[in-house]
mmCIF file of C-alpha atoms in Angstrom:
data_model
loop_
_atom_site.group_PDB
_atom_site.id
_atom_site.type_symbol
_atom_site.label_atom_id
_atom_site.label_comp_id
_atom_site.label_asym_id
_atom_site.label_seq_id
_atom_site.Cartn_x
_atom_site.Cartn_y
_atom_site.Cartn_z
ATOM 1 C CA MET A 30 11.827 12.395 0.857
ATOM 2 C CA THR A 31 11.849 9.211 2.938
ATOM 3 C CA MET A 32 11.939 6.782 0.042
ATOM 4 C CA ILE A 33 14.849 6.525 -2.387
ATOM 5 C CA LEU A 34 15.119 5.106 -5.875
ATOM 6 C CA GLU A 35 17.154 1.893 -5.846
ATOM 7 C CA SER A 36 19.815 0.955 -8.378
ATOM 8 C CA SER A 37 17.010 -0.210 -10.646
ATOM 9 C CA GLU A 38 14.533 2.277 -12.095
ATOM 10 C CA THR A 39 11.697 -0.110 -11.301
ATOM 11 C CA PHE A 40 11.129 0.481 -7.600
ATOM 12 C CA LEU A 41 11.574 2.659 -4.539
ATOM 13 C CA SER A 42 12.667 1.234 -1.204
ATOM 14 C CA ILE A 43 12.152 2.319 2.381
ATOM 15 C CA LYS A 44 15.618 3.639 3.188
ATOM 16 C CA LYS A 45 15.369 3.452 6.982
ATOM 17 C CA TRP A 46 14.147 -0.137 6.951
ATOM 18 C CA LYS A 47 16.719 -1.212 4.376
ATOM 19 C CA GLU A 48 19.484 0.110 6.627
ATOM 20 C CA GLN A 49 18.095 -1.072 9.964
ATOM 21 C CA ILE A 50 16.213 -4.335 9.300
ATOM 22 C CA PRO A 51 18.397 -7.009 7.639
ATOM 23 C CA GLY A 52 16.605 -9.522 5.449
ATOM 24 C CA LEU A 53 13.496 -7.418 4.889
ATOM 25 C CA ALA A 54 12.354 -6.569 1.360
ATOM 26 C CA ALA A 55 9.946 -3.626 1.342
ATOM 27 C CA ILE A 56 9.478 -1.851 -1.975
ATOM 28 C CA PHE A 57 7.048 0.204 -4.066
ATOM 29 C CA SER A 58 7.269 -0.127 -7.824
ATOM 30 C CA THR A 59 7.377 2.844 -10.177
ATOM 31 C CA ARG A 60 5.746 3.112 -13.586
ATOM 32 C CA ASN A 61 9.106 2.771 -15.386
ATOM 33 C CA GLY A 62 11.144 -0.034 -16.909
ATOM 34 C CA GLY A 63 8.386 -2.366 -18.112
ATOM 35 C CA SER A 64 6.807 -3.740 -21.282
ATOM 36 C CA SER A 65 3.248 -2.337 -21.228
ATOM 37 C CA ARG A 66 2.131 0.271 -23.750
ATOM 38 C CA GLU A 67 -0.162 3.284 -24.156
ATOM 39 C CA GLY A 68 -1.981 4.220 -20.930
ATOM 40 C CA PHE A 69 -0.269 1.366 -19.118
ATOM 41 C CA SER A 70 3.235 2.447 -20.124
ATOM 42 C CA SER A 71 5.346 0.899 -19.010
ATOM 43 C CA LEU A 72 5.613 -1.054 -15.727
ATOM 44 C CA ASN A 73 1.923 -1.756 -15.051
ATOM 45 C CA THR A 74 1.632 -4.502 -12.409
ATOM 46 C CA GLY A 75 -2.185 -4.640 -12.200
ATOM 47 C CA LEU A 76 -3.811 -7.752 -13.682
ATOM 48 C CA HIS A 77 -7.317 -6.285 -13.401
ATOM 49 C CA VAL A 78 -7.016 -3.137 -15.567
ATOM 50 C CA GLN A 79 -7.469 -4.532 -19.108
ATOM 51 C CA ASP A 80 -3.770 -4.582 -19.917
ATOM 52 C CA GLU A 81 -2.350 -7.616 -21.724
ATOM 53 C CA PRO A 82 -1.812 -10.294 -19.028
ATOM 54 C CA PHE A 83 1.492 -11.365 -20.595
ATOM 55 C CA ASN A 84 2.843 -7.816 -20.234
ATOM 56 C CA VAL A 85 1.677 -7.558 -16.619
ATOM 57 C CA ILE A 86 3.267 -10.873 -15.650
ATOM 58 C CA THR A 87 6.453 -9.822 -17.424
ATOM 59 C CA ASN A 88 6.405 -6.559 -15.464
ATOM 60 C CA ARG A 89 5.806 -8.316 -12.158
ATOM 61 C CA ASN A 90 8.726 -10.620 -12.870
ATOM 62 C CA ILE A 91 10.905 -7.569 -13.549
ATOM 63 C CA VAL A 92 9.944 -6.054 -10.191
ATOM 64 C CA GLY A 93 10.382 -9.349 -8.374
ATOM 65 C CA ALA A 94 13.774 -10.031 -9.905
ATOM 66 C CA ASN A 95 15.116 -6.546 -9.232
ATOM 67 C CA ALA A 96 13.813 -6.553 -5.649
ATOM 68 C CA LYS A 97 14.988 -10.144 -5.036
ATOM 69 C CA ALA A 98 11.388 -11.050 -4.228
ATOM 70 C CA PRO A 99 10.503 -13.867 -6.676
ATOM 71 C CA LEU A 100 7.049 -13.592 -8.247
ATOM 72 C CA GLU A 101 6.260 -17.237 -7.490
ATOM 73 C CA GLU A 102 6.443 -16.325 -3.788
ATOM 74 C CA TRP A 103 4.079 -13.325 -3.978
ATOM 75 C CA VAL A 104 0.641 -13.452 -2.356
ATOM 76 C CA CYS A 105 -1.897 -10.986 -3.782
ATOM 77 C CA ALA A 106 -5.363 -9.895 -2.676
ATOM 78 C CA GLU A 107 -8.537 -9.100 -4.588
ATOM 79 C CA GLN A 108 -8.743 -5.549 -3.093
ATOM 80 C CA ILE A 109 -12.398 -4.500 -2.844
ATOM 81 C CA HIS A 110 -11.903 -1.234 -0.909
ATOM 82 C CA GLY A 111 -12.863 -2.907 2.339
ATOM 83 C CA SER A 112 -11.012 -3.624 5.579
ATOM 84 C CA TYR A 113 -10.801 -7.414 5.810
ATOM 85 C CA ILE A 114 -7.275 -8.637 6.628
ATOM 86 C CA LYS A 115 -6.119 -12.189 5.903
ATOM 87 C CA GLU A 116 -3.296 -14.096 7.580
ATOM 88 C CA VAL A 117 -1.282 -16.056 5.014
ATOM 89 C CA ASP A 118 1.563 -18.581 5.150
ATOM 90 C CA ARG A 119 3.733 -20.519 2.713
ATOM 91 C CA THR A 120 0.786 -22.545 1.448
ATOM 92 C CA TYR A 121 -0.543 -19.322 -0.140
ATOM 93 C CA LYS A 122 2.606 -18.599 -2.162
ATOM 94 C CA GLY A 123 1.774 -17.712 -5.756
ATOM 95 C CA ARG A 124 -1.888 -16.855 -5.079
ATOM 96 C CA GLY A 125 -2.890 -14.051 -7.448
ATOM 97 C CA SER A 126 0.646 -13.574 -8.713
ATOM 98 C CA THR A 127 -0.107 -14.533 -12.324
ATOM 99 C CA ASN A 128 -3.901 -14.892 -12.256
ATOM 100 C CA TYR A 129 -6.124 -12.235 -10.674
ATOM 101 C CA GLN A 130 -8.966 -14.730 -10.180
ATOM 102 C CA ASP A 131 -6.721 -16.682 -7.819
ATOM 103 C CA SER A 132 -6.142 -13.692 -5.511
ATOM 104 C CA ILE A 133 -7.200 -13.804 -1.841
ATOM 105 C CA LYS A 134 -10.910 -12.982 -2.112
ATOM 106 C CA GLY A 135 -12.531 -10.039 -0.373
ATOM 107 C CA SER A 136 -9.296 -8.864 1.220
ATOM 108 C CA ASP A 137 -7.477 -5.519 1.318
ATOM 109 C CA GLY A 138 -4.869 -6.523 3.876
ATOM 110 C CA LEU A 139 -2.420 -9.406 4.347
ATOM 111 C CA TRP A 140 -0.070 -10.417 7.136
ATOM 112 C CA THR A 141 2.380 -13.183 7.961
ATOM 113 C CA CYS A 142 5.369 -14.033 10.140
ATOM 114 C CA GLU A 143 6.890 -16.487 7.660
ATOM 115 C CA SER A 144 9.927 -16.042 5.423
ATOM 116 C CA ASN A 145 9.868 -16.205 1.623
ATOM 117 C CA VAL A 146 6.226 -15.093 1.529
ATOM 118 C CA TYR A 147 6.004 -11.724 -0.213
ATOM 119 C CA LEU A 148 2.802 -9.822 0.432
ATOM 120 C CA SER A 149 1.796 -7.717 -2.577
ATOM 121 C CA LEU A 150 -0.999 -5.244 -3.302
ATOM 122 C CA CYS A 151 -1.652 -2.857 -6.202
ATOM 123 C CA PHE A 152 -2.022 0.923 -6.047
ATOM 124 C CA ALA A 153 -2.715 3.966 -8.201
ATOM 125 C CA ASP A 154 -3.518 6.742 -5.640
ATOM 126 C CA CYS A 155 -4.742 4.764 -2.606
ATOM 127 C CA VAL A 156 -2.468 4.545 0.436
ATOM 128 C CA PRO A 157 -0.077 1.603 0.879
ATOM 129 C CA LEU A 158 0.461 0.766 4.545
ATOM 130 C CA TYR A 159 3.529 -1.326 5.424
ATOM 131 C CA PHE A 160 3.922 -2.894 8.887
ATOM 132 C CA VAL A 161 6.908 -4.651 10.463
ATOM 133 C CA GLU A 162 7.961 -5.877 13.909
ATOM 134 C CA PRO A 163 11.384 -7.518 13.557
ATOM 135 C CA ASN A 164 11.471 -9.553 16.780
ATOM 136 C CA SER A 165 8.312 -11.539 15.993
ATOM 137 C CA ARG A 166 8.910 -11.295 12.213
ATOM 138 C CA PHE A 167 5.424 -9.859 11.818
ATOM 139 C CA ILE A 168 4.864 -8.085 8.515
ATOM 140 C CA GLY A 169 1.653 -6.657 7.112
ATOM 141 C CA LEU A 170 0.468 -4.790 4.062
ATOM 142 C CA ALA A 171 -2.797 -2.906 3.617
ATOM 143 C CA HIS A 172 -4.596 -1.052 0.821
ATOM 144 C CA ALA A 173 -6.277 2.082 2.176
ATOM 145 C CA GLY A 174 -8.441 4.089 -0.185
ATOM 146 C CA TRP A 175 -10.876 6.434 1.525
ATOM 147 C CA LYS A 176 -13.335 3.595 2.166
ATOM 148 C CA GLY A 177 -10.767 1.271 3.714
ATOM 149 C CA THR A 178 -9.331 4.191 5.647
ATOM 150 C CA VAL A 179 -12.605 5.215 7.306
ATOM 151 C CA GLN A 180 -13.225 1.521 8.072
ATOM 152 C CA ASN A 181 -9.881 1.734 9.923
ATOM 153 C CA ILE A 182 -7.948 -0.959 8.108
ATOM 154 C CA ALA A 183 -4.820 0.598 9.669
ATOM 155 C CA GLY A 184 -6.046 0.063 13.217
ATOM 156 C CA LYS A 185 -7.368 -3.389 12.366
ATOM 157 C CA MET A 186 -3.889 -4.464 11.276
ATOM 158 C CA ILE A 187 -2.499 -3.367 14.647
ATOM 159 C CA GLN A 188 -5.289 -5.335 16.324
ATOM 160 C CA LYS A 189 -4.430 -8.455 14.287
ATOM 161 C CA ALA A 190 -0.798 -8.126 15.303
ATOM 162 C CA SER A 191 -1.658 -7.696 18.984
ATOM 163 C CA GLU A 192 -4.036 -10.663 18.934
ATOM 164 C CA SER A 193 -1.229 -12.833 17.516
ATOM 165 C CA GLY A 194 1.071 -11.888 20.408
ATOM 166 C CA VAL A 195 3.065 -9.108 18.745
ATOM 167 C CA ASP A 196 4.202 -6.225 20.954
ATOM 168 C CA ALA A 197 2.444 -3.289 19.297
ATOM 169 C CA SER A 198 4.859 -0.822 20.891
ATOM 170 C CA ARG A 199 7.577 -2.270 18.625
ATOM 171 C CA ILE A 200 5.648 -2.159 15.339
ATOM 172 C CA GLN A 201 6.932 0.223 12.694
ATOM 173 C CA VAL A 202 4.571 1.529 9.997
ATOM 174 C CA TYR A 203 5.425 3.114 6.688
ATOM 175 C CA ILE A 204 2.690 5.106 4.941
ATOM 176 C CA GLY A 205 3.754 4.996 1.320
ATOM 177 C CA PRO A 206 3.227 7.084 -1.830
ATOM 178 C CA SER A 207 -0.385 7.994 -2.544
ATOM 179 C CA ILE A 208 -2.423 10.868 -3.892
ATOM 180 C CA GLY A 209 -1.693 13.953 -1.818
ATOM 181 C CA LYS A 210 -3.965 16.487 -0.217
ATOM 182 C CA CYS A 211 -2.945 18.805 -3.053
ATOM 183 C CA CYS A 212 -4.807 16.670 -5.607
ATOM 184 C CA TYR A 213 -7.492 14.755 -3.703
ATOM 185 C CA GLU A 214 -10.895 16.455 -3.600
ATOM 186 C CA VAL A 215 -13.867 14.770 -1.883
ATOM 187 C CA ASP A 216 -17.477 15.701 -1.241
ATOM 188 C CA GLU A 217 -19.411 16.302 1.972
ATOM 189 C CA THR A 218 -20.498 12.651 2.198
ATOM 190 C CA VAL A 219 -16.908 11.435 2.320
ATOM 191 C CA ALA A 220 -15.878 14.273 4.635
ATOM 192 C CA ASP A 221 -18.596 13.300 7.131
ATOM 193 C CA GLN A 222 -17.313 9.718 7.250
ATOM 194 C CA VAL A 223 -13.780 10.999 7.761
ATOM 195 C CA LYS A 224 -14.914 13.084 10.727
ATOM 196 C CA HIS A 225 -16.707 10.138 12.324
ATOM 197 C CA CYS A 226 -13.886 7.592 12.006
ATOM 198 C CA LEU A 227 -11.544 9.335 14.451
ATOM 199 C CA ASN A 228 -11.534 9.229 18.254
ATOM 200 C CA ARG A 229 -10.771 12.939 18.315
ATOM 201 C CA GLU A 230 -12.001 16.333 17.163
ATOM 202 C CA ASP A 231 -8.867 16.994 15.115
ATOM 203 C CA HIS A 232 -9.964 17.001 11.472
ATOM 204 C CA SER A 233 -6.793 18.554 10.099
ATOM 205 C CA SER A 234 -6.731 15.962 7.306
ATOM 206 C CA LEU A 235 -9.633 17.899 5.753
ATOM 207 C CA THR A 236 -9.508 21.388 4.236
ATOM 208 C CA LYS A 237 -12.819 22.890 3.121
ATOM 209 C CA LYS A 238 -12.826 24.600 -0.256
ATOM 210 C CA THR A 239 -14.878 27.503 -1.553
ATOM 211 C CA ASN A 240 -16.889 25.125 -3.765
ATOM 212 C CA GLY A 241 -18.185 23.288 -0.685
ATOM 213 C CA LYS A 242 -15.937 20.283 -1.226
ATOM 214 C CA TYR A 243 -12.810 19.278 0.692
ATOM 215 C CA ASN A 244 -9.202 18.383 0.072
ATOM 216 C CA LEU A 245 -8.396 15.184 1.970
ATOM 217 C CA ASP A 246 -4.957 14.123 3.218
ATOM 218 C CA LEU A 247 -5.338 10.336 3.256
ATOM 219 C CA LYS A 248 -1.818 9.737 4.533
ATOM 220 C CA MET A 249 -2.384 12.032 7.512
ATOM 221 C CA LEU A 250 -5.755 10.436 8.257
ATOM 222 C CA ASN A 251 -4.176 6.973 8.376
ATOM 223 C CA LYS A 252 -1.462 8.328 10.672
ATOM 224 C CA GLN A 253 -4.139 9.667 13.027
ATOM 225 C CA LEU A 254 -5.960 6.332 13.008
ATOM 226 C CA LEU A 255 -2.729 4.506 13.825
ATOM 227 C CA GLU A 256 -2.157 6.889 16.735
ATOM 228 C CA ASP A 257 -5.735 6.254 17.890
ATOM 229 C CA SER A 258 -4.878 2.537 17.868
ATOM 230 C CA GLY A 259 -2.059 3.171 20.348
ATOM 231 C CA LEU A 260 1.014 3.752 18.205
ATOM 232 C CA LYS A 261 3.343 6.629 18.986
ATOM 233 C CA LYS A 262 4.353 9.195 16.399
ATOM 234 C CA GLU A 263 7.899 7.874 16.241
ATOM 235 C CA GLN A 264 6.583 4.468 15.114
ATOM 236 C CA ILE A 265 5.072 5.955 11.954
ATOM 237 C CA THR A 266 6.818 7.340 8.883
ATOM 238 C CA LEU A 267 5.062 9.085 5.994
ATOM 239 C CA ALA A 268 6.142 9.286 2.366
ATOM 240 C CA SER A 269 6.076 12.792 0.915
ATOM 241 C CA ASN A 270 5.242 11.592 -2.606
ATOM 242 C CA CYS A 271 2.011 12.460 -4.404
ATOM 243 C CA THR A 272 1.155 9.874 -7.062
ATOM 244 C CA SER A 273 -0.956 12.408 -8.955
ATOM 245 C CA CYS A 274 1.711 15.129 -9.073
ATOM 246 C CA GLU A 275 4.672 12.887 -9.890
ATOM 247 C CA GLU A 276 3.637 11.693 -13.340
ATOM 248 C CA ASP A 277 7.190 10.652 -14.215
ATOM 249 C CA LEU A 278 7.216 8.067 -11.393
ATOM 250 C CA PHE A 279 3.649 6.942 -10.760
ATOM 251 C CA PHE A 280 0.348 5.917 -12.296
ATOM 252 C CA SER A 281 -2.637 7.871 -10.944
ATOM 253 C CA HIS A 282 -6.251 6.745 -11.241
ATOM 254 C CA ARG A 283 -7.582 10.242 -10.673
ATOM 255 C CA ARG A 284 -5.084 12.113 -12.832
ATOM 256 C CA ASP A 285 -5.399 9.606 -15.685
ATOM 257 C CA PHE A 286 -9.224 9.427 -15.514
ATOM 258 C CA GLY A 287 -9.310 5.760 -14.575
ATOM 259 C CA LYS A 288 -7.424 4.301 -17.547
ATOM 260 C CA THR A 289 -4.017 3.698 -16.083
ATOM 261 C CA GLY A 290 -1.701 1.084 -14.665
ATOM 262 C CA ARG A 291 -0.921 0.070 -11.110
ATOM 263 C CA MET A 292 2.178 0.115 -8.919
ATOM 264 C CA SER A 293 2.867 -2.783 -6.580
ATOM 265 C CA ALA A 294 3.763 -2.640 -2.912
ATOM 266 C CA VAL A 295 5.723 -5.713 -1.829
ATOM 267 C CA ILE A 296 6.996 -6.722 1.600
ATOM 268 C CA GLY A 297 8.573 -9.982 2.744
ATOM 269 C CA TRP A 298 11.402 -11.646 4.629
ATOM 270 C CA ARG A 299 14.251 -13.111 2.639
ATOM 271 C CA GLU A 300 15.338 -16.387 4.239
#
């Protein structure tokens, strides 16, 4: 497993980045150690899932404090399962952190090169994509469900970085915990879009089932799209976690039939 549980029960961190990139906070919260109840038990960080807002803000503060990424410096996006990516700076600090209506509208990706700006998105099966290039201080975060994935939000983040002068050959990407191929079944319509989004004939992310549907490996598909955008395999690391299988650690939209909490991905530079 390429992510390890930190000293707090509330989040996982990217071990390789923690060891090799000083000053970078890059974490993924668990479902444990919070104040929410029932289906949101206990560390729900999603403000849009009908949980009590006070509990969610309390939970976000717990994550922020334990990760040394203060909530007042988070920037959050609306997340509409699209592929629009927004550049943010210090003037955006706090957007969406305590009020979902104040989130960056229409966006599923955020990037910055500034310190003390913590990019944050919510997840409960979709793929979190973390990006970093230490020399330029470029960091990015993207939310890739199947729709955002086939719209190539992964490749679009690399394009944004390149357009801003970042050397793409130095970018590192972490593909975080999401629903695994073991648990993610899709229909022919989705499978067709998967096949058409790649610049290759390799559709190994799909496995056809006897019922005519497919199991889809979203993490692998995003890896292939990143490679199609010019990244080498050694620039990309995949989490082995399945959010649906690991009920003790993660919320899962599919496993929990839609009534569940959200984990938060957070990345930022500590000044």
